[in-house]
Amino acid sequence: MPANSAPPPAKKKGRRARLVVIVLVLALVAGIGYGAYWGVDTVRSSLPQTSGSVQLKGLSGPVDVERDGYGIPQIYANSDTDLFRAQGYVQAQDRFYEMDVRRHMTSGRLSEMFGKSQVDTDAFLRTLDWHGVAQQEYDHELSPETKKNLQAYSDGVNAYLKGRSAKDISVEYAALNLTGSYKPAKWTPVDSVAWLKAMAWDLRGNMQDEIDRSLLTSRLSTKQIDQLYPPYPTDKNKPIVQGGAVVDGTFDPEATSGDGSTGTDPGTGTGQGLPPASGGTTGLSGTGDGTGDGTGTGGTSTGSGTGTGTGSGTGTTADGLAADGSAVSADTAAYRDDASSASDATQAVDAQLGSLSDSLDAIPQIFGPSGSGSGVGSNSWVVSGKLTTTGKPLLANDPHLSPSLPSVWYQMGLHCRTISPGCQYDVSGYTFSGMPGVIIGHNADIAWGMTNLGADVTDLYLEKVDGDTYQYGGKDKKFTTRKETIKIAGGGSRTIVVRSTIHGPVVSDRDDELVKVGKQAPVPGLAPDRGSGYAVSLQWTALTPGKSMDAVFALDKAQNFAQFRSAAHSFDVPSQNLVYADTQGNIGYQAPGKVPVRAKGDGSLPAPGWDPAYHWEKSIPFDAMPYEYNPKRGYIVTANQAVVDTAKYPYLLTKDWDYGTRSRRITDLIESKTRGGGKISTDDMQAMQMDNTSEIAKQLVPYLLKDDLAKNNVPDPAVRQAQKLLENWDYTQEPDSAAAAYFNAVWRNILELAFGEKLPKEVRVKGQCLNVRPAESTGPPDTDTLVRECGERSADTAQPDGGDRWFEVVGDILKDDHNSWWTSAGNRRDHATTTRDQLFARAMKDARWELTAKLGKDMSTWSWGRLHQLTLTNSTLGTSGPGFLKSLLNRGPYNLGGGGSAVDATSWNAAGGYGVTTVPSMRMVVNVGDWDKSRWINLTGASGHAYSAHYTDQTKKWEDGELLPWAFGIDAVNKATKDKLTLKP
């Protein structure tokens, strides 16, 4: 090379090399005949212009888009309208194919892109009518300012689309052979609003638990089901809000007692008020017969005797099982009694709900596996400046969601050059492609993070149907109906009729098997003539129009805690834990969202739709929702644990919290760091996010290393050799840890032997076939003919999933060596087990040979990361396209550390295998007040273009626990800028 010639910039050189490879590979694609020919021009034309200038009609002045070395944009404008128009343009540059697929999903139009394989999914989505509800929100609920911002954003997206063919937008259109007839429709404001419905669906709470509890009745008793859903362990895992009470209808974080507070003396009872409707564990008024010595302050009476009284203490369920203050309500117990006494009815409902579960699995999961289960959650905590090295608050957040490529998050900054009434925003953080504003991040005054609150905002109702009517309150009511026509790529269409009751859409209509409801169904008390069976409808808060989009813009410009809470008031769905910090040194928390108040029932099982007593009355008033502000302890931790002590709060938020393992670990890390006057730094916050300690290992390893266990039950030297891996193990789950690999294999096998083989087929993993007694069997085991039953649940949602609910289940019986759960059937190789130690020994042996098959006989080559892998897949062609196309669009696998219910929550489903199912989808640590010292990272990169330098350029750093500098101030942004694009009027 001549001395006066400079080498090409590294980025352009790398891009050239990629293009050469792409041309060769895509020539092969063309030869095979899949889709259209991808040439250099096809790939190059879809990559956006990021420097120079571009005309963007409609702007009132120039807008600058400054991108750093990772392609993360910071936008500078002189008006709100220009700012959001530019945001729409820039997001369309990087992510329009992703946006297009998402809006087809939220509107139930996937078949228009991907053909007849998506018709059933579209039918279910049309039944829920996300897009229709979003349209109602836009027409009737949202503020004029929000509508103006949404329209400006849409105008920016459409300006980018104008004049571009599909292949010029993204190479996926070429692969789908959509370059000829397919032309992306214009973006609309409702397309943006509807995305919040998808978010709410994946974070909807306990709907899957509601289904599962019903399905379990076919093989388990009420007592066994309650053992598998233990009460939240408030004694060891503290709730988010650790004090306060509702006083005169308003939550007061400083109050010690208030409306509906608990009684002071023990009592028992069977009253049928809001759950638990027994002797006063919540102090809510009951309407049944309660007995006991109670002196509750918030009930309808006090004192001893028989009556409608309340008092604190251990509740007694309708079947006489003590539940330590978390007893099921009498309604739930009655439902279960009927279920257990009618095996044919149980099987009918099993088939119905099992099919519904299959339908839920078929809906694309953007945020996580259906139903919360193991993995879907988040960590967010804030530490007061009194406990930090900076003297100002530090705030961390890492939402745990399904891995996706590109990442569900999009990093960007939105900056008004001068704050004024016409230009109000100076905010940076994470948003979603297709949505204006910033969802999580900070502005110049405050920072905020989010975790899923997990409120129970869905109920399934059994509906008594007769022709075109359903029964409600002793009367026949006509269904509300509408027709939906689903267009199919390549021609053709399908028309469906959606029926709705007073509760909501009839979701059982969307599956052929669901139409054949059983002759009977387990229901409480007297039920109407079952006739041809019951349908199932869904009531869900997100199907009522709300103002969540207003909340996004209000959060982005909030300047203090009062304005932050005002914004949260509009955050109807999904219910989130909102964590707060500001430059004045304040920290806080707010629980928002529409959470229903049930007149009867507790939402844990499907309700009888014909009984008006089970209809939702109203929502919990926002003023009564829990919050905290500058708690004395100096920090607030949210990790999907209980929001409040349920015994001290007069409303039911949910019965199905995450069990608090991560929150306890984060709390322990904070307290250990600050003990003796220590201070927490930004580096400490970042290190905490990567803590991968296994809490279940701390409980189980001492039992697995017992001398008598080894001597009496582990005779195989190879198994003893594996057992030694656990000696001196520090319980961390590093990617290269052989001990972590072996322990997690043992844990998986313990769950399978103790629980998995006892569960009904509807919740077991697909492909797992067992010879079992018939579900309706009532005779002794030796008189039964065994039947072959195979699991029906997807690997991501099957049970037992190994999440921290199972930590509690196992912990509750761990000291009972002869508990009945420790029994397991024998086979040709193994004797049956009857004790804990026998089952543990068998699990250790099974784990040893499982890992030998997967990782090899030489244990020195074992590592957790080889089992626990993440593959990032393109959400459409990366999952269903030909193998060679997947290799072009997908990335990985990556060998990860961490694990389920660890702070570094790279979750896996123990029933399905060791592969990663949910991940920290992003991580951030905000240095409040000194914003330029904040740090952030995304799972993938800024770009959705598979051949962009920014497709997955953050992934390796994310894998290693690194964070990128997060520039906010104009000087820091200018210094970090690598590309600058000016948008001109």
PDB file of C-alpha atoms in Angstrom, residues 282-480:
ATOM      1  CA  THR A 282     -57.095 -10.007  56.033  1.00  0.00           C
ATOM      2  CA  GLY A 283     -59.737  -8.349  58.129  1.00  0.00           C
ATOM      3  CA  LEU A 284     -62.175  -8.226  55.197  1.00  0.00           C
ATOM      4  CA  SER A 285     -65.820  -8.770  55.987  1.00  0.00           C
ATOM      5  CA  GLY A 286     -67.141 -12.250  55.353  1.00  0.00           C
ATOM      6  CA  THR A 287     -70.653 -13.248  54.469  1.00  0.00           C
ATOM      7  CA  GLY A 288     -70.604 -16.797  55.746  1.00  0.00           C
ATOM      8  CA  ASP A 289     -70.410 -18.483  59.119  1.00  0.00           C
ATOM      9  CA  GLY A 290     -67.268 -17.488  60.973  1.00  0.00           C
ATOM     10  CA  THR A 291     -66.295 -18.704  64.417  1.00  0.00           C
ATOM     11  CA  GLY A 292     -63.386 -17.836  66.612  1.00  0.00           C
ATOM     12  CA  ASP A 293     -61.911 -15.426  69.087  1.00  0.00           C
ATOM     13  CA  GLY A 294     -61.022 -12.413  66.998  1.00  0.00           C
ATOM     14  CA  THR A 295     -60.584  -8.720  67.693  1.00  0.00           C
ATOM     15  CA  GLY A 296     -59.976  -7.475  64.176  1.00  0.00           C
ATOM     16  CA  THR A 297     -60.093  -3.741  63.666  1.00  0.00           C
ATOM     17  CA  GLY A 298     -61.299  -3.744  60.095  1.00  0.00           C
ATOM     18  CA  GLY A 299     -63.975  -6.423  60.017  1.00  0.00           C
ATOM     19  CA  THR A 300     -67.664  -6.240  60.544  1.00  0.00           C
ATOM     20  CA  SER A 301     -67.599  -7.350  64.186  1.00  0.00           C
ATOM     21  CA  THR A 302     -65.217  -8.171  66.978  1.00  0.00           C
ATOM     22  CA  GLY A 303     -65.096 -10.546  69.900  1.00  0.00           C
ATOM     23  CA  SER A 304     -65.580 -14.264  70.251  1.00  0.00           C
ATOM     24  CA  GLY A 305     -68.410 -16.468  69.241  1.00  0.00           C
ATOM     25  CA  THR A 306     -70.168 -17.318  66.044  1.00  0.00           C
ATOM     26  CA  GLY A 307     -71.050 -14.711  63.490  1.00  0.00           C
ATOM     27  CA  THR A 308     -69.719 -12.618  60.673  1.00  0.00           C
ATOM     28  CA  GLY A 309     -66.480 -11.841  62.402  1.00  0.00           C
ATOM     29  CA  THR A 310     -62.860 -11.528  61.528  1.00  0.00           C
ATOM     30  CA  GLY A 311     -59.614 -12.022  63.375  1.00  0.00           C
ATOM     31  CA  SER A 312     -56.004 -12.770  62.673  1.00  0.00           C
ATOM     32  CA  GLY A 313     -54.319 -16.120  62.820  1.00  0.00           C
ATOM     33  CA  THR A 314     -54.406 -19.381  60.953  1.00  0.00           C
ATOM     34  CA  GLY A 315     -57.342 -19.690  58.578  1.00  0.00           C
ATOM     35  CA  THR A 316     -59.220 -22.912  58.099  1.00  0.00           C
ATOM     36  CA  THR A 317     -60.200 -23.861  54.567  1.00  0.00           C
ATOM     37  CA  ALA A 318     -63.465 -25.509  53.710  1.00  0.00           C
ATOM     38  CA  ASP A 319     -61.809 -28.923  53.649  1.00  0.00           C
ATOM     39  CA  GLY A 320     -60.277 -28.393  57.086  1.00  0.00           C
ATOM     40  CA  LEU A 321     -56.692 -27.842  55.923  1.00  0.00           C
ATOM     41  CA  ALA A 322     -54.795 -25.209  57.860  1.00  0.00           C
ATOM     42  CA  ALA A 323     -53.067 -22.772  55.545  1.00  0.00           C
ATOM     43  CA  ASP A 324     -51.311 -20.339  57.871  1.00  0.00           C
ATOM     44  CA  GLY A 325     -53.129 -17.222  56.831  1.00  0.00           C
ATOM     45  CA  SER A 326     -53.106 -18.082  53.141  1.00  0.00           C
ATOM     46  CA  ALA A 327     -55.920 -20.584  53.134  1.00  0.00           C
ATOM     47  CA  VAL A 328     -57.947 -20.918  50.000  1.00  0.00           C
ATOM     48  CA  SER A 329     -61.310 -19.248  50.229  1.00  0.00           C
ATOM     49  CA  ALA A 330     -64.415 -21.267  50.884  1.00  0.00           C
ATOM     50  CA  ASP A 331     -65.444 -20.574  47.278  1.00  0.00           C
ATOM     51  CA  THR A 332     -62.239 -22.110  45.978  1.00  0.00           C
ATOM     52  CA  ALA A 333     -62.475 -25.046  48.352  1.00  0.00           C
ATOM     53  CA  ALA A 334     -66.072 -25.720  47.341  1.00  0.00           C
ATOM     54  CA  TYR A 335     -65.053 -25.588  43.694  1.00  0.00           C
ATOM     55  CA  ARG A 336     -62.326 -28.126  44.363  1.00  0.00           C
ATOM     56  CA  ASP A 337     -64.642 -30.384  46.379  1.00  0.00           C
ATOM     57  CA  ASP A 338     -67.021 -30.565  43.453  1.00  0.00           C
ATOM     58  CA  ALA A 339     -64.105 -31.151  41.093  1.00  0.00           C
ATOM     59  CA  SER A 340     -62.715 -34.025  43.115  1.00  0.00           C
ATOM     60  CA  SER A 341     -66.115 -35.700  43.316  1.00  0.00           C
ATOM     61  CA  ALA A 342     -66.819 -35.714  39.596  1.00  0.00           C
ATOM     62  CA  SER A 343     -64.073 -37.400  37.621  1.00  0.00           C
ATOM     63  CA  ASP A 344     -65.903 -37.125  34.292  1.00  0.00           C
ATOM     64  CA  ALA A 345     -66.421 -33.414  34.832  1.00  0.00           C
ATOM     65  CA  THR A 346     -62.781 -33.011  35.775  1.00  0.00           C
ATOM     66  CA  GLN A 347     -61.658 -34.671  32.561  1.00  0.00           C
ATOM     67  CA  ALA A 348     -63.967 -32.440  30.536  1.00  0.00           C
ATOM     68  CA  VAL A 349     -62.524 -29.296  32.048  1.00  0.00           C
ATOM     69  CA  ASP A 350     -59.004 -30.716  31.704  1.00  0.00           C
ATOM     70  CA  ALA A 351     -59.511 -31.129  27.962  1.00  0.00           C
ATOM     71  CA  GLN A 352     -61.019 -27.658  27.711  1.00  0.00           C
ATOM     72  CA  LEU A 353     -58.346 -25.852  29.691  1.00  0.00           C
ATOM     73  CA  GLY A 354     -55.547 -27.947  28.236  1.00  0.00           C
ATOM     74  CA  SER A 355     -56.581 -26.890  24.764  1.00  0.00           C
ATOM     75  CA  LEU A 356     -56.852 -23.288  25.907  1.00  0.00           C
ATOM     76  CA  SER A 357     -53.305 -23.573  27.216  1.00  0.00           C
ATOM     77  CA  ASP A 358     -52.211 -24.846  23.803  1.00  0.00           C
ATOM     78  CA  SER A 359     -53.873 -21.839  22.182  1.00  0.00           C
ATOM     79  CA  LEU A 360     -52.013 -19.519  24.542  1.00  0.00           C
ATOM     80  CA  ASP A 361     -48.734 -21.221  23.663  1.00  0.00           C
ATOM     81  CA  ALA A 362     -49.413 -20.567  19.973  1.00  0.00           C
ATOM     82  CA  ILE A 363     -49.509 -16.788  20.424  1.00  0.00           C
ATOM     83  CA  PRO A 364     -46.057 -15.291  19.719  1.00  0.00           C
ATOM     84  CA  GLN A 365     -44.458 -14.523  23.061  1.00  0.00           C
ATOM     85  CA  ILE A 366     -42.596 -11.251  22.748  1.00  0.00           C
ATOM     86  CA  PHE A 367     -41.868 -10.810  26.434  1.00  0.00           C
ATOM     87  CA  GLY A 368     -41.853 -14.323  27.877  1.00  0.00           C
ATOM     88  CA  PRO A 369     -43.394 -17.786  28.059  1.00  0.00           C
ATOM     89  CA  SER A 370     -47.116 -17.692  28.612  1.00  0.00           C
ATOM     90  CA  GLY A 371     -48.114 -17.293  32.156  1.00  0.00           C
ATOM     91  CA  SER A 372     -45.337 -15.803  34.295  1.00  0.00           C
ATOM     92  CA  GLY A 373     -43.980 -19.120  35.528  1.00  0.00           C
ATOM     93  CA  SER A 374     -40.255 -19.397  35.851  1.00  0.00           C
ATOM     94  CA  GLY A 375     -38.240 -16.568  34.425  1.00  0.00           C
ATOM     95  CA  VAL A 376     -40.547 -13.769  33.379  1.00  0.00           C
ATOM     96  CA  GLY A 377     -39.845 -11.040  35.871  1.00  0.00           C
ATOM     97  CA  SER A 378     -37.284  -8.337  36.498  1.00  0.00           C
ATOM     98  CA  ASN A 379     -34.914  -6.805  38.990  1.00  0.00           C
ATOM     99  CA  SER A 380     -34.962  -3.137  39.869  1.00  0.00           C
ATOM    100  CA  TRP A 381     -33.601  -1.527  42.985  1.00  0.00           C
ATOM    101  CA  VAL A 382     -32.653   1.935  44.110  1.00  0.00           C
ATOM    102  CA  VAL A 383     -30.220   2.952  46.845  1.00  0.00           C
ATOM    103  CA  SER A 384     -30.338   6.302  48.633  1.00  0.00           C
ATOM    104  CA  GLY A 385     -27.370   8.660  48.402  1.00  0.00           C
ATOM    105  CA  LYS A 386     -26.833   8.095  52.134  1.00  0.00           C
ATOM    106  CA  LEU A 387     -25.571   4.623  51.242  1.00  0.00           C
ATOM    107  CA  THR A 388     -23.671   5.347  47.988  1.00  0.00           C
ATOM    108  CA  THR A 389     -20.195   6.555  47.165  1.00  0.00           C
ATOM    109  CA  THR A 390     -21.667   9.256  44.906  1.00  0.00           C
ATOM    110  CA  GLY A 391     -23.820  10.830  47.608  1.00  0.00           C
ATOM    111  CA  LYS A 392     -26.752  10.580  45.172  1.00  0.00           C
ATOM    112  CA  PRO A 393     -29.120   7.696  44.488  1.00  0.00           C
ATOM    113  CA  LEU A 394     -28.093   4.811  42.261  1.00  0.00           C
ATOM    114  CA  LEU A 395     -30.810   2.933  40.360  1.00  0.00           C
ATOM    115  CA  ALA A 396     -30.477  -0.442  38.613  1.00  0.00           C
ATOM    116  CA  ASN A 397     -32.910  -2.268  36.327  1.00  0.00           C
ATOM    117  CA  ASP A 398     -32.814  -5.454  34.249  1.00  0.00           C
ATOM    118  CA  PRO A 399     -36.150  -6.789  32.943  1.00  0.00           C
ATOM    119  CA  HIS A 400     -36.208 -10.574  32.404  1.00  0.00           C
ATOM    120  CA  LEU A 401     -37.946 -11.373  29.144  1.00  0.00           C
ATOM    121  CA  SER A 402     -37.778 -13.838  26.278  1.00  0.00           C
ATOM    122  CA  PRO A 403     -34.603 -13.490  24.210  1.00  0.00           C
ATOM    123  CA  SER A 404     -35.295 -12.055  20.778  1.00  0.00           C
ATOM    124  CA  LEU A 405     -33.343 -10.889  17.759  1.00  0.00           C
ATOM    125  CA  PRO A 406     -33.420  -7.979  17.477  1.00  0.00           C
ATOM    126  CA  SER A 407     -33.872  -7.210  21.149  1.00  0.00           C
ATOM    127  CA  VAL A 408     -37.322  -6.111  22.229  1.00  0.00           C
ATOM    128  CA  TRP A 409     -35.667  -2.905  23.523  1.00  0.00           C
ATOM    129  CA  TYR A 410     -34.400   0.039  21.499  1.00  0.00           C
ATOM    130  CA  GLN A 411     -31.999   2.519  23.118  1.00  0.00           C
ATOM    131  CA  MET A 412     -32.247   6.188  22.253  1.00  0.00           C
ATOM    132  CA  GLY A 413     -32.300   9.722  23.539  1.00  0.00           C
ATOM    133  CA  LEU A 414     -34.905  12.410  22.787  1.00  0.00           C
ATOM    134  CA  HIS A 415     -33.659  15.930  23.432  1.00  0.00           C
ATOM    135  CA  CYS A 416     -35.173  19.350  23.011  1.00  0.00           C
ATOM    136  CA  ARG A 417     -32.382  21.803  22.339  1.00  0.00           C
ATOM    137  CA  THR A 418     -34.173  24.211  24.671  1.00  0.00           C
ATOM    138  CA  ILE A 419     -36.915  23.149  27.088  1.00  0.00           C
ATOM    139  CA  SER A 420     -40.075  25.202  26.489  1.00  0.00           C
ATOM    140  CA  PRO A 421     -43.856  24.725  26.382  1.00  0.00           C
ATOM    141  CA  GLY A 422     -43.498  23.714  22.747  1.00  0.00           C
ATOM    142  CA  CYS A 423     -40.551  21.368  23.343  1.00  0.00           C
ATOM    143  CA  GLN A 424     -40.797  19.578  26.685  1.00  0.00           C
ATOM    144  CA  TYR A 425     -38.541  16.520  26.519  1.00  0.00           C
ATOM    145  CA  ASP A 426     -34.963  15.767  27.483  1.00  0.00           C
ATOM    146  CA  VAL A 427     -35.033  12.015  28.112  1.00  0.00           C
ATOM    147  CA  SER A 428     -32.937   8.962  27.343  1.00  0.00           C
ATOM    148  CA  GLY A 429     -33.405   5.253  27.841  1.00  0.00           C
ATOM    149  CA  TYR A 430     -35.137   2.198  26.456  1.00  0.00           C
ATOM    150  CA  THR A 431     -38.233   2.153  24.300  1.00  0.00           C
ATOM    151  CA  PHE A 432     -39.955  -0.253  21.906  1.00  0.00           C
ATOM    152  CA  SER A 433     -39.691  -0.092  18.150  1.00  0.00           C
ATOM    153  CA  GLY A 434     -43.011   1.200  16.958  1.00  0.00           C
ATOM    154  CA  MET A 435     -43.714   3.347  20.013  1.00  0.00           C
ATOM    155  CA  PRO A 436     -42.840   6.992  20.626  1.00  0.00           C
ATOM    156  CA  GLY A 437     -41.278   8.193  23.856  1.00  0.00           C
ATOM    157  CA  VAL A 438     -39.070   6.332  26.335  1.00  0.00           C
ATOM    158  CA  ILE A 439     -40.399   3.514  28.549  1.00  0.00           C
ATOM    159  CA  ILE A 440     -37.544   3.076  31.051  1.00  0.00           C
ATOM    160  CA  GLY A 441     -34.689   5.527  31.677  1.00  0.00           C
ATOM    161  CA  HIS A 442     -34.116   9.029  32.970  1.00  0.00           C
ATOM    162  CA  ASN A 443     -34.559  12.672  32.133  1.00  0.00           C
ATOM    163  CA  ALA A 444     -32.670  15.650  33.567  1.00  0.00           C
ATOM    164  CA  ASP A 445     -34.486  15.400  36.929  1.00  0.00           C
ATOM    165  CA  ILE A 446     -35.603  11.839  37.666  1.00  0.00           C
ATOM    166  CA  ALA A 447     -34.799   8.207  36.847  1.00  0.00           C
ATOM    167  CA  TRP A 448     -37.149   5.245  36.893  1.00  0.00           C
ATOM    168  CA  GLY A 449     -37.161   1.496  36.401  1.00  0.00           C
ATOM    169  CA  MET A 450     -39.850  -1.160  36.068  1.00  0.00           C
ATOM    170  CA  THR A 451     -40.510  -4.736  37.102  1.00  0.00           C
ATOM    171  CA  ASN A 452     -43.667  -6.751  36.566  1.00  0.00           C
ATOM    172  CA  LEU A 453     -46.047  -6.383  39.512  1.00  0.00           C
ATOM    173  CA  GLY A 454     -47.832  -9.622  38.554  1.00  0.00           C
ATOM    174  CA  ALA A 455     -51.267  -8.463  39.641  1.00  0.00           C
ATOM    175  CA  ASP A 456     -54.111 -10.873  38.932  1.00  0.00           C
ATOM    176  CA  VAL A 457     -55.893  -8.962  36.189  1.00  0.00           C
ATOM    177  CA  THR A 458     -57.459 -11.905  34.314  1.00  0.00           C
ATOM    178  CA  ASP A 459     -60.257 -14.294  35.204  1.00  0.00           C
ATOM    179  CA  LEU A 460     -61.622 -17.227  33.262  1.00  0.00           C
ATOM    180  CA  TYR A 461     -65.378 -17.784  33.487  1.00  0.00           C
ATOM    181  CA  LEU A 462     -67.314 -20.967  32.779  1.00  0.00           C
ATOM    182  CA  GLU A 463     -70.353 -19.946  30.735  1.00  0.00           C
ATOM    183  CA  LYS A 464     -73.585 -21.948  30.509  1.00  0.00           C
ATOM    184  CA  VAL A 465     -74.480 -21.739  26.796  1.00  0.00           C
ATOM    185  CA  ASP A 466     -77.783 -22.502  25.094  1.00  0.00           C
ATOM    186  CA  GLY A 467     -77.773 -21.708  21.391  1.00  0.00           C
ATOM    187  CA  ASP A 468     -77.154 -17.992  20.940  1.00  0.00           C
ATOM    188  CA  THR A 469     -77.567 -17.190  24.653  1.00  0.00           C
ATOM    189  CA  TYR A 470     -75.685 -17.674  27.883  1.00  0.00           C
ATOM    190  CA  GLN A 471     -76.984 -17.678  31.433  1.00  0.00           C
ATOM    191  CA  TYR A 472     -76.318 -14.823  33.849  1.00  0.00           C
ATOM    192  CA  GLY A 473     -78.171 -14.015  37.033  1.00  0.00           C
ATOM    193  CA  GLY A 474     -80.888 -16.554  36.305  1.00  0.00           C
ATOM    194  CA  LYS A 475     -81.653 -15.041  32.899  1.00  0.00           C
ATOM    195  CA  ASP A 476     -80.650 -15.860  29.344  1.00  0.00           C
ATOM    196  CA  LYS A 477     -78.596 -13.117  27.732  1.00  0.00           C
ATOM    197  CA  LYS A 478     -77.719 -12.885  24.058  1.00  0.00           C
ATOM    198  CA  PHE A 479     -74.087 -13.003  23.044  1.00  0.00           C
ATOM    199  CA  THR A 480     -72.561  -9.905  21.555  1.00  0.00           C
TER     200      THR A 480
END
